[in-house]
Amino acid sequence: MSKLDKVVYQIYPKSFQDSNHDGWGDIKGVISRLDYLQELGINYIWFNPMIVSPQKDNGYDVADYRQFDPRYGTMEDFEELAREAKKRGIDIMFDMVFNHTSTEHEWFQRALNGEEKYKNYYIWKKGKAPGVPPNNWESKFAGNAWEYVEKFDEWYLHLFDVSQADLDWTNPDVRKECADIVNYWREKGVHGFRFDVINLISKWSYEDDPNNYDGRQFYTDGPREHEYLKELNRTSFGQDEDHLTVGEMSSTTIENCAGYAGADSNELDMVFSFHHLKVDYKNQMKWELQDVDFMSLKNLLFKWQVGMQEANAWNALFWNCHDQPRSISRFGNDKEYHKESGKMLAAAIHMLRGTPYIYQGEEIGMTNAYFTDISQYVDVESTNIYKVLLDKGLPEEEVLHILQERSRDNARTPMQWDDSENGGFSDVKPWLQSADSYRTINVKNTLKDPDSIFAFYQKLIRMRKEMPVVQEGIIVPLLEDHEKVFAYERKYNDESLICVNNFFAENTEIDLDLADYEVLLGNYPDQKPASHMTLRPYETVILYRK
Ligand code: TEU
């Protein structure tokens, strides 16, 4: 199975490297940084969408699935990128956004013009009464999820921004269009695909959410999900032996993911699930802060690891992506223990069973942006919620604090290459300003330091490439009741690998039968395996026995 030794690196192209002095990252910029990625050792790059889009949601509002947005470059640039990447043993994964299109997409425009064929590509309903939407569902980006179109006296569904109209997957023409798009990119040599919020494409029904919540129970993991994914697999990427696919699953369950990413289910290779990234949400609410609930974090990671293993299904492993605040600021300590906690988080996730994803800048320990003014934010979700929270009566200071912790822009600030202005991302003002930390946390400094977070990631990646126990070993949770340590074993034939991780800034003790193990890797120089060990702040140790 080809996915076993893969490590995927996610590039947010708008923020990676500008080559033509417009403050906007581009394909040529990526090409100029491929040597860096080769040095890191990754073998796949997932690109967030670079196709034509009005950028209301940074490319997740697609206006043309087959053309690059000229701000990123041309098809020739892309072909050069693919060639240059291949030379370095790197494959390419594209993001397919099929739950919705931009309202500027030709299909939606033709729908608005009254062409029945295209109107049927989207989801339209009558209102409950004049001026009253069809139901009480809420958009993920705040406000009601329906928009009224006077011409039809009907409302269209948008689970995300009002400019992102949901496609109607019950329509076979829509399914065919999506498969054709995947096939178009396959012909261009792309064999990796990430499917955006793909478990929202099949809706259950359109009734009111009785709990006055956002309605997700009626549009998540719907009745025809597995059927649609099997069909897409059959009619597109499944025809390539060497494909790599991952579905982004919103509020899903292990039972459903066992199908989405089951070894024999002919749907996808793996899934992103997000339960472990909500352990600092108070009452499950993204915009209500609480400290990380470490025991929930542990339990969720174990539950998914063991649950997916029992189902013979496969996880994508990650702490970061373009929608999440930076893990080092969230689960680590981005000040006193920057290096220690950056490495610990890396080991904790990379030794698990599944395929690891590294989000740009994670490998050098990039931190949250710590913006102090709303004018610094660009993200539509952040700017919308800012208004909503102010309207609710929260003081501005508190709202800004919430955004510092939760805004998606924390992940989207420019990649930090060096300590020159804008961190070497661009020599003009970037579309989103750099985080101040670029002055010290940057690639140039990192590469000078043999003991860097980057060097640690290189070692973890090499271990996955070389060690069957990392690729295929079964997972066994350890120290399940320990309140500070996340520990587990991977077993493969006679081999055993144990990874222990202290998630706190204080020393803690562990008792494990480790006397005949050797230390493979750790973030403190002098750890000795023993049946009783003291782990220092954010210490990680990877131990091995054959
Ligand atoms: O995200 C799906 C999604 O629901 C969340 O990650 C979302 O960004 C956040 O939790 C809302 O609170 C995907 C993409 O990754 C994201 O960038 C897009 O904005 C979204 O779909 C719409 O296409």
mmCIF file of N, CA, C and O in Angstrom, residues 319-412:
data_model
loop_
_atom_site.group_PDB
_atom_site.id
_atom_site.type_symbol
_atom_site.label_atom_id
_atom_site.label_comp_id
_atom_site.label_asym_id
_atom_site.label_seq_id
_atom_site.Cartn_x
_atom_site.Cartn_y
_atom_site.Cartn_z
ATOM 1 N N TRP A 319 -2.209 18.314 13.666
ATOM 2 C CA TRP A 319 -2.552 19.325 14.675
ATOM 3 C C TRP A 319 -2.969 20.628 14.015
ATOM 4 O O TRP A 319 -3.649 21.455 14.607
ATOM 5 N N ASN A 320 -2.443 20.858 12.817
ATOM 6 C CA ASN A 320 -2.594 22.172 12.174
ATOM 7 C C ASN A 320 -3.199 22.056 10.798
ATOM 8 O O ASN A 320 -3.036 21.040 10.129
ATOM 9 N N CYS A 321 -3.849 23.107 10.367
ATOM 10 C CA CYS A 321 -4.201 23.279 8.965
ATOM 11 C C CYS A 321 -4.545 24.764 8.825
ATOM 12 O O CYS A 321 -4.371 25.532 9.777
ATOM 13 N N HIS A 322 -5.017 25.150 7.670
ATOM 14 C CA HIS A 322 -5.300 26.565 7.413
ATOM 15 C C HIS A 322 -6.537 27.071 8.147
ATOM 16 O O HIS A 322 -6.859 28.254 8.052
ATOM 17 N N ASP A 323 -7.252 26.183 8.830
ATOM 18 C CA ASP A 323 -8.457 26.598 9.562
ATOM 19 C C ASP A 323 -8.252 26.612 11.076
ATOM 20 O O ASP A 323 -9.185 26.906 11.826
ATOM 21 N N GLN A 324 -7.062 26.230 11.515
ATOM 22 C CA GLN A 324 -6.843 26.057 12.953
ATOM 23 C C GLN A 324 -5.775 27.022 13.453
ATOM 24 O O GLN A 324 -4.811 27.294 12.742
ATOM 25 N N PRO A 325 -5.931 27.492 14.688
ATOM 26 C CA PRO A 325 -4.827 28.256 15.279
ATOM 27 C C PRO A 325 -3.579 27.378 15.360
ATOM 28 O O PRO A 325 -3.660 26.154 15.251
ATOM 29 N N ARG A 326 -2.432 27.974 15.552
ATOM 30 C CA ARG A 326 -1.167 27.237 15.555
ATOM 31 C C ARG A 326 -1.059 26.334 16.786
ATOM 32 O O ARG A 326 -1.229 26.802 17.930
ATOM 33 N N SER A 327 -0.706 25.072 16.563
ATOM 34 C CA SER A 327 -0.697 24.091 17.665
ATOM 35 C C SER A 327 0.296 24.461 18.762
ATOM 36 O O SER A 327 0.062 24.188 19.931
ATOM 37 N N ILE A 328 1.411 25.076 18.389
ATOM 38 C CA ILE A 328 2.424 25.363 19.410
ATOM 39 C C ILE A 328 1.916 26.424 20.395
ATOM 40 O O ILE A 328 2.248 26.413 21.575
ATOM 41 N N SER A 329 1.047 27.329 19.922
ATOM 42 C CA SER A 329 0.467 28.353 20.791
ATOM 43 C C SER A 329 -0.702 27.794 21.584
ATOM 44 O O SER A 329 -1.141 28.381 22.564
ATOM 45 N N ARG A 330 -1.219 26.683 21.133
ATOM 46 C CA ARG A 330 -2.460 26.148 21.661
ATOM 47 C C ARG A 330 -2.233 24.980 22.625
ATOM 48 O O ARG A 330 -2.765 24.963 23.732
ATOM 49 N N PHE A 331 -1.431 24.010 22.200
ATOM 50 C CA PHE A 331 -1.188 22.820 23.021
ATOM 51 C C PHE A 331 0.219 22.825 23.616
ATOM 52 O O PHE A 331 0.542 21.986 24.447
ATOM 53 N N GLY A 332 1.072 23.711 23.114
ATOM 54 C CA GLY A 332 2.437 23.778 23.610
ATOM 55 C C GLY A 332 2.635 25.069 24.384
ATOM 56 O O GLY A 332 1.698 25.595 24.995
ATOM 57 N N ASN A 333 3.870 25.564 24.333
ATOM 58 C CA ASN A 333 4.182 26.817 25.004
ATOM 59 C C ASN A 333 5.108 27.559 24.047
ATOM 60 O O ASN A 333 6.252 27.153 23.848
ATOM 61 N N ASP A 334 4.568 28.592 23.387
ATOM 62 C CA ASP A 334 5.334 29.220 22.309
ATOM 63 C C ASP A 334 6.341 30.250 22.824
ATOM 64 O O ASP A 334 6.956 30.959 22.044
ATOM 65 N N LYS A 335 6.529 30.309 24.157
ATOM 66 C CA LYS A 335 7.511 31.240 24.716
ATOM 67 C C LYS A 335 8.647 30.470 25.396
ATOM 68 O O LYS A 335 9.651 30.165 24.762
ATOM 69 N N GLU A 336 8.464 30.114 26.701
ATOM 70 C CA GLU A 336 9.566 29.456 27.442
ATOM 71 C C GLU A 336 9.990 28.120 26.845
ATOM 72 O O GLU A 336 11.138 27.719 26.963
ATOM 73 N N TYR A 337 9.044 27.382 26.266
ATOM 74 C CA TYR A 337 9.381 26.029 25.802
ATOM 75 C C TYR A 337 9.076 25.875 24.318
ATOM 76 O O TYR A 337 8.507 24.868 23.885
ATOM 77 N N HIS A 338 9.442 26.888 23.571
ATOM 78 C CA HIS A 338 9.121 26.874 22.143
ATOM 79 C C HIS A 338 9.656 25.610 21.468
ATOM 80 O O HIS A 338 8.918 24.850 20.841
ATOM 81 N N LYS A 339 10.951 25.385 21.612
ATOM 82 C CA LYS A 339 11.577 24.255 20.926
ATOM 83 C C LYS A 339 11.095 22.921 21.488
ATOM 84 O O LYS A 339 10.740 22.004 20.750
ATOM 85 N N GLU A 340 11.068 22.837 22.819
ATOM 86 C CA GLU A 340 10.677 21.572 23.448
ATOM 87 C C GLU A 340 9.255 21.197 23.040
ATOM 88 O O GLU A 340 8.979 20.066 22.655
ATOM 89 N N SER A 341 8.341 22.165 23.159
ATOM 90 C CA SER A 341 6.942 21.791 22.909
ATOM 91 C C SER A 341 6.684 21.593 21.416
ATOM 92 O O SER A 341 5.878 20.747 21.030
ATOM 93 N N GLY A 342 7.402 22.332 20.570
ATOM 94 C CA GLY A 342 7.248 22.119 19.120
ATOM 95 C C GLY A 342 7.646 20.697 18.739
ATOM 96 O O GLY A 342 6.979 20.031 17.947
ATOM 97 N N LYS A 343 8.720 20.229 19.343
ATOM 98 C CA LYS A 343 9.186 18.862 19.035
ATOM 99 C C LYS A 343 8.259 17.815 19.648
ATOM 100 O O LYS A 343 7.968 16.794 19.027
ATOM 101 N N MET A 344 7.825 18.083 20.872
ATOM 102 C CA MET A 344 6.962 17.103 21.532
ATOM 103 C C MET A 344 5.671 16.899 20.730
ATOM 104 O O MET A 344 5.249 15.764 20.491
ATOM 105 N N LEU A 345 5.080 18.004 20.284
ATOM 106 C CA LEU A 345 3.833 17.871 19.523
ATOM 107 C C LEU A 345 4.081 17.093 18.233
ATOM 108 O O LEU A 345 3.251 16.286 17.801
ATOM 109 N N ALA A 346 5.228 17.331 17.633
ATOM 110 C CA ALA A 346 5.556 16.628 16.390
ATOM 111 C C ALA A 346 5.646 15.123 16.631
ATOM 112 O O ALA A 346 5.029 14.322 15.921
ATOM 113 N N ALA A 347 6.396 14.734 17.657
ATOM 114 C CA ALA A 347 6.555 13.300 17.921
ATOM 115 C C ALA A 347 5.214 12.670 18.266
ATOM 116 O O ALA A 347 4.871 11.587 17.777
ATOM 117 N N ALA A 348 4.442 13.365 19.100
ATOM 118 C CA ALA A 348 3.174 12.807 19.572
ATOM 119 C C ALA A 348 2.267 12.441 18.395
ATOM 120 O O ALA A 348 1.580 11.422 18.419
ATOM 121 N N ILE A 349 2.286 13.249 17.347
ATOM 122 C CA ILE A 349 1.381 12.987 16.218
ATOM 123 C C ILE A 349 2.029 12.083 15.168
ATOM 124 O O ILE A 349 1.369 11.229 14.579
ATOM 125 N N HIS A 350 3.338 12.231 14.958
ATOM 126 C CA HIS A 350 3.975 11.477 13.856
ATOM 127 C C HIS A 350 4.156 9.997 14.125
ATOM 128 O O HIS A 350 4.319 9.210 13.196
ATOM 129 N N MET A 351 4.179 9.599 15.391
ATOM 130 C CA MET A 351 4.368 8.177 15.678
ATOM 131 C C MET A 351 3.033 7.432 15.743
ATOM 132 O O MET A 351 3.003 6.214 15.930
ATOM 133 N N LEU A 352 1.918 8.132 15.583
ATOM 134 C CA LEU A 352 0.612 7.470 15.608
ATOM 135 C C LEU A 352 0.388 6.673 14.326
ATOM 136 O O LEU A 352 1.154 6.777 13.358
ATOM 137 N N ARG A 353 -0.703 5.904 14.341
ATOM 138 C CA ARG A 353 -1.067 5.099 13.170
ATOM 139 C C ARG A 353 -1.908 5.950 12.217
ATOM 140 O O ARG A 353 -2.995 6.397 12.579
ATOM 141 N N GLY A 354 -1.373 6.170 11.004
ATOM 142 C CA GLY A 354 -2.075 6.997 10.037
ATOM 143 C C GLY A 354 -1.061 7.737 9.185
ATOM 144 O O GLY A 354 0.128 7.403 9.196
ATOM 145 N N THR A 355 -1.523 8.756 8.474
ATOM 146 C CA THR A 355 -0.630 9.521 7.604
ATOM 147 C C THR A 355 -0.496 10.949 8.126
ATOM 148 O O THR A 355 -1.493 11.671 8.205
ATOM 149 N N PRO A 356 0.726 11.363 8.483
ATOM 150 C CA PRO A 356 0.899 12.705 9.050
ATOM 151 C C PRO A 356 0.850 13.819 8.001
ATOM 152 O O PRO A 356 1.338 13.651 6.893
ATOM 153 N N TYR A 357 0.277 14.929 8.413
ATOM 154 C CA TYR A 357 0.224 16.150 7.603
ATOM 155 C C TYR A 357 0.936 17.253 8.380
ATOM 156 O O TYR A 357 0.671 17.446 9.562
ATOM 157 N N ILE A 358 1.828 17.961 7.676
ATOM 158 C CA ILE A 358 2.543 19.085 8.293
ATOM 159 C C ILE A 358 2.024 20.347 7.617
ATOM 160 O O ILE A 358 2.028 20.423 6.383
ATOM 161 N N TYR A 359 1.598 21.296 8.384
ATOM 162 C CA TYR A 359 1.104 22.549 7.785
ATOM 163 C C TYR A 359 2.233 23.569 7.736
ATOM 164 O O TYR A 359 2.967 23.743 8.720
ATOM 165 N N GLN A 360 2.387 24.247 6.630
ATOM 166 C CA GLN A 360 3.523 25.150 6.405
ATOM 167 C C GLN A 360 3.863 25.973 7.640
ATOM 168 O O GLN A 360 3.005 26.605 8.240
ATOM 169 N N GLY A 361 5.135 25.944 8.008
ATOM 170 C CA GLY A 361 5.587 26.732 9.157
ATOM 171 C C GLY A 361 5.566 25.969 10.462
ATOM 172 O O GLY A 361 6.272 26.321 11.408
ATOM 173 N N GLU A 362 4.768 24.901 10.511
ATOM 174 C CA GLU A 362 4.730 24.064 11.727
ATOM 175 C C GLU A 362 6.123 23.514 12.009
ATOM 176 O O GLU A 362 6.534 23.401 13.176
ATOM 177 N N GLU A 363 6.853 23.192 10.937
ATOM 178 C CA GLU A 363 8.161 22.551 11.092
ATOM 179 C C GLU A 363 9.222 23.509 11.615
ATOM 180 O O GLU A 363 10.325 23.090 11.947
ATOM 181 N N ILE A 364 8.891 24.811 11.705
ATOM 182 C CA ILE A 364 9.832 25.739 12.354
ATOM 183 C C ILE A 364 9.201 26.347 13.612
ATOM 184 O O ILE A 364 9.757 27.250 14.222
ATOM 185 N N GLY A 365 8.022 25.857 13.957
ATOM 186 C CA GLY A 365 7.365 26.340 15.177
ATOM 187 C C GLY A 365 6.720 27.707 15.026
ATOM 188 O O GLY A 365 6.749 28.522 15.963
ATOM 189 N N MET A 366 6.114 27.968 13.869
ATOM 190 C CA MET A 366 5.393 29.248 13.729
ATOM 191 C C MET A 366 4.246 29.325 14.730
ATOM 192 O O MET A 366 3.584 28.344 15.020
ATOM 193 N N THR A 367 4.045 30.535 15.253
ATOM 194 C CA THR A 367 3.075 30.746 16.340
ATOM 195 C C THR A 367 1.825 31.468 15.825
ATOM 196 O O THR A 367 1.779 31.903 14.682
ATOM 197 N N ASN A 368 0.856 31.630 16.711
ATOM 198 C CA ASN A 368 -0.301 32.467 16.390
ATOM 199 C C ASN A 368 0.152 33.885 16.052
ATOM 200 O O ASN A 368 1.259 34.305 16.414
ATOM 201 N N ALA A 369 -0.752 34.631 15.392
ATOM 202 C CA ALA A 369 -0.385 35.962 14.888
ATOM 203 C C ALA A 369 -0.375 37.030 15.983
ATOM 204 O O ALA A 369 0.350 38.009 15.897
ATOM 205 N N TYR A 370 -1.211 36.852 16.997
ATOM 206 C CA TYR A 370 -1.380 37.837 18.074
ATOM 207 C C TYR A 370 -1.692 39.234 17.538
ATOM 208 O O TYR A 370 -1.105 40.227 17.961
ATOM 209 N N PHE A 371 -2.602 39.306 16.588
ATOM 210 C CA PHE A 371 -3.063 40.607 16.094
ATOM 211 C C PHE A 371 -3.820 41.332 17.209
ATOM 212 O O PHE A 371 -4.463 40.694 18.055
ATOM 213 N N THR A 372 -3.766 42.660 17.174
ATOM 214 C CA THR A 372 -4.400 43.423 18.249
ATOM 215 C C THR A 372 -5.521 44.331 17.755
ATOM 216 O O THR A 372 -6.147 45.036 18.531
ATOM 217 N N ASP A 373 -5.782 44.318 16.443
ATOM 218 C CA ASP A 373 -6.812 45.197 15.904
ATOM 219 C C ASP A 373 -7.595 44.449 14.822
ATOM 220 O O ASP A 373 -6.997 43.692 14.048
ATOM 221 N N ILE A 374 -8.890 44.676 14.767
ATOM 222 C CA ILE A 374 -9.720 43.939 13.808
ATOM 223 C C ILE A 374 -9.301 44.235 12.363
ATOM 224 O O ILE A 374 -9.440 43.383 11.479
ATOM 225 N N SER A 375 -8.715 45.402 12.132
ATOM 226 C CA SER A 375 -8.325 45.741 10.753
ATOM 227 C C SER A 375 -7.208 44.838 10.234
ATOM 228 O O SER A 375 -6.944 44.780 9.040
ATOM 229 N N GLN A 376 -6.562 44.110 11.137
ATOM 230 C CA GLN A 376 -5.483 43.211 10.690
ATOM 231 C C GLN A 376 -6.017 41.890 10.128
ATOM 232 O O GLN A 376 -5.291 41.154 9.481
ATOM 233 N N TYR A 377 -7.285 41.593 10.409
ATOM 234 C CA TYR A 377 -7.857 40.314 9.965
ATOM 235 C C TYR A 377 -8.466 40.417 8.579
ATOM 236 O O TYR A 377 -9.031 41.451 8.199
ATOM 237 N N VAL A 378 -8.389 39.313 7.825
ATOM 238 C CA VAL A 378 -8.971 39.236 6.488
ATOM 239 C C VAL A 378 -10.066 38.174 6.430
ATOM 240 O O VAL A 378 -11.063 38.323 5.742
ATOM 241 N N ASP A 379 -9.907 37.100 7.183
ATOM 242 C CA ASP A 379 -10.800 35.937 7.092
ATOM 243 C C ASP A 379 -12.272 36.297 7.314
ATOM 244 O O ASP A 379 -12.623 36.947 8.299
ATOM 245 N N VAL A 380 -13.111 35.827 6.394
ATOM 246 C CA VAL A 380 -14.545 36.146 6.429
ATOM 247 C C VAL A 380 -15.198 35.629 7.720
ATOM 248 O O VAL A 380 -16.063 36.291 8.308
ATOM 249 N N GLU A 381 -14.767 34.455 8.163
ATOM 250 C CA GLU A 381 -15.349 33.920 9.401
ATOM 251 C C GLU A 381 -15.001 34.841 10.575
ATOM 252 O O GLU A 381 -15.849 35.174 11.399
ATOM 253 N N SER A 382 -13.744 35.286 10.617
ATOM 254 C CA SER A 382 -13.301 36.122 11.737
ATOM 255 C C SER A 382 -14.000 37.482 11.739
ATOM 256 O O SER A 382 -14.440 37.956 12.787
ATOM 257 N N THR A 383 -14.097 38.090 10.563
ATOM 258 C CA THR A 383 -14.706 39.426 10.527
ATOM 259 C C THR A 383 -16.215 39.339 10.802
ATOM 260 O O THR A 383 -16.783 40.213 11.447
ATOM 261 N N ASN A 384 -16.854 38.240 10.350
ATOM 262 C CA ASN A 384 -18.280 38.073 10.669
ATOM 263 C C ASN A 384 -18.498 37.883 12.166
ATOM 264 O O ASN A 384 -19.374 38.502 12.770
ATOM 265 N N ILE A 385 -17.698 36.995 12.760
ATOM 266 C CA ILE A 385 -17.939 36.660 14.167
ATOM 267 C C ILE A 385 -17.611 37.861 15.065
ATOM 268 O O ILE A 385 -18.232 38.054 16.111
ATOM 269 N N TYR A 386 -16.677 38.668 14.622
ATOM 270 C CA TYR A 386 -16.345 39.886 15.367
ATOM 271 C C TYR A 386 -17.610 40.727 15.559
ATOM 272 O O TYR A 386 -17.938 41.144 16.675
ATOM 273 N N LYS A 387 -18.367 40.906 14.471
ATOM 274 C CA LYS A 387 -19.604 41.702 14.566
ATOM 275 C C LYS A 387 -20.635 40.999 15.442
ATOM 276 O O LYS A 387 -21.280 41.621 16.288
ATOM 277 N N VAL A 388 -20.779 39.697 15.229
ATOM 278 C CA VAL A 388 -21.777 38.948 16.001
ATOM 279 C C VAL A 388 -21.489 39.050 17.503
ATOM 280 O O VAL A 388 -22.385 39.305 18.304
ATOM 281 N N LEU A 389 -20.239 38.884 17.876
ATOM 282 C CA LEU A 389 -19.902 38.899 19.312
ATOM 283 C C LEU A 389 -20.049 40.298 19.900
ATOM 284 O O LEU A 389 -20.507 40.450 21.041
ATOM 285 N N LEU A 390 -19.716 41.320 19.111
ATOM 286 C CA LEU A 390 -19.926 42.690 19.603
ATOM 287 C C LEU A 390 -21.414 42.958 19.794
ATOM 288 O O LEU A 390 -21.836 43.526 20.809
ATOM 289 N N ASP A 391 -22.216 42.496 18.811
ATOM 290 C CA ASP A 391 -23.669 42.681 18.916
ATOM 291 C C ASP A 391 -24.237 41.997 20.143
ATOM 292 O O ASP A 391 -25.220 42.430 20.724
ATOM 293 N N LYS A 392 -23.624 40.884 20.525
ATOM 294 C CA LYS A 392 -24.069 40.159 21.719
ATOM 295 C C LYS A 392 -23.716 40.904 22.990
ATOM 296 O O LYS A 392 -24.064 40.477 24.088
ATOM 297 N N GLY A 393 -22.893 41.947 22.852
ATOM 298 C CA GLY A 393 -22.554 42.756 24.020
ATOM 299 C C GLY A 393 -21.195 42.462 24.625
ATOM 300 O O GLY A 393 -20.846 42.999 25.675
ATOM 301 N N LEU A 394 -20.396 41.613 23.993
ATOM 302 C CA LEU A 394 -19.051 41.363 24.540
ATOM 303 C C LEU A 394 -18.175 42.588 24.324
ATOM 304 O O LEU A 394 -18.227 43.216 23.266
ATOM 305 N N PRO A 395 -17.334 42.937 25.316
ATOM 306 C CA PRO A 395 -16.427 44.070 25.122
ATOM 307 C C PRO A 395 -15.423 43.770 24.003
ATOM 308 O O PRO A 395 -15.021 42.620 23.820
ATOM 309 N N GLU A 396 -15.035 44.830 23.276
ATOM 310 C CA GLU A 396 -14.163 44.609 22.126
ATOM 311 C C GLU A 396 -12.867 43.886 22.508
ATOM 312 O O GLU A 396 -12.390 43.006 21.781
ATOM 313 N N GLU A 397 -12.338 44.281 23.659
ATOM 314 C CA GLU A 397 -11.087 43.664 24.111
ATOM 315 C C GLU A 397 -11.210 42.131 24.207
ATOM 316 O O GLU A 397 -10.313 41.385 23.797
ATOM 317 N N GLU A 398 -12.363 41.704 24.723
ATOM 318 C CA GLU A 398 -12.565 40.267 24.860
ATOM 319 C C GLU A 398 -12.705 39.598 23.488
ATOM 320 O O GLU A 398 -12.167 38.509 23.251
ATOM 321 N N VAL A 399 -13.410 40.272 22.587
ATOM 322 C CA VAL A 399 -13.596 39.713 21.245
ATOM 323 C C VAL A 399 -12.241 39.563 20.557
ATOM 324 O O VAL A 399 -11.943 38.535 19.934
ATOM 325 N N LEU A 400 -11.407 40.578 20.689
ATOM 326 C CA LEU A 400 -10.081 40.502 20.060
ATOM 327 C C LEU A 400 -9.244 39.387 20.677
ATOM 328 O O LEU A 400 -8.490 38.703 19.984
ATOM 329 N N HIS A 401 -9.433 39.187 21.982
ATOM 330 C CA HIS A 401 -8.714 38.097 22.628
ATOM 331 C C HIS A 401 -9.178 36.740 22.078
ATOM 332 O O HIS A 401 -8.379 35.843 21.793
ATOM 333 N N ILE A 402 -10.471 36.611 21.881
ATOM 334 C CA ILE A 402 -11.007 35.358 21.322
ATOM 335 C C ILE A 402 -10.411 35.119 19.929
ATOM 336 O O ILE A 402 -9.975 34.014 19.600
ATOM 337 N N LEU A 403 -10.351 36.166 19.124
ATOM 338 C CA LEU A 403 -9.778 36.010 17.774
ATOM 339 C C LEU A 403 -8.291 35.636 17.833
ATOM 340 O O LEU A 403 -7.810 34.846 17.024
ATOM 341 N N GLN A 404 -7.582 36.210 18.797
ATOM 342 C CA GLN A 404 -6.163 35.839 18.937
ATOM 343 C C GLN A 404 -5.995 34.343 19.175
ATOM 344 O O GLN A 404 -5.019 33.735 18.766
ATOM 345 N N GLU A 405 -6.979 33.773 19.857
ATOM 346 C CA GLU A 405 -6.901 32.339 20.150
ATOM 347 C C GLU A 405 -7.476 31.475 19.037
ATOM 348 O O GLU A 405 -7.055 30.341 18.845
ATOM 349 N N ARG A 406 -8.491 31.985 18.332
ATOM 350 C CA ARG A 406 -9.275 31.093 17.476
ATOM 351 C C ARG A 406 -9.288 31.433 15.993
ATOM 352 O O ARG A 406 -9.710 30.611 15.179
ATOM 353 N N SER A 407 -8.917 32.634 15.619
ATOM 354 C CA SER A 407 -9.095 33.021 14.214
ATOM 355 C C SER A 407 -8.295 32.139 13.278
ATOM 356 O O SER A 407 -7.172 31.725 13.586
ATOM 357 N N ARG A 408 -8.871 31.867 12.118
ATOM 358 C CA ARG A 408 -8.172 31.090 11.100
ATOM 359 C C ARG A 408 -6.969 31.859 10.544
ATOM 360 O O ARG A 408 -6.044 31.259 10.000
ATOM 361 N N ASP A 409 -6.979 33.176 10.674
ATOM 362 C CA ASP A 409 -5.831 33.942 10.176
ATOM 363 C C ASP A 409 -4.542 33.650 10.955
ATOM 364 O O ASP A 409 -3.448 33.920 10.460
ATOM 365 N N ASN A 410 -4.678 33.071 12.155
ATOM 366 C CA ASN A 410 -3.472 32.664 12.889
ATOM 367 C C ASN A 410 -2.613 31.694 12.074
ATOM 368 O O ASN A 410 -1.395 31.672 12.197
ATOM 369 N N ALA A 411 -3.291 30.895 11.258
ATOM 370 C CA ALA A 411 -2.563 29.910 10.448
ATOM 371 C C ALA A 411 -2.122 30.498 9.115
ATOM 372 O O ALA A 411 -1.269 29.936 8.448
ATOM 373 N N ARG A 412 -2.742 31.605 8.729
ATOM 374 C CA ARG A 412 -2.609 32.047 7.343
ATOM 375 C C ARG A 412 -1.595 33.161 7.130
ATOM 376 O O ARG A 412 -1.397 33.625 6.008
#
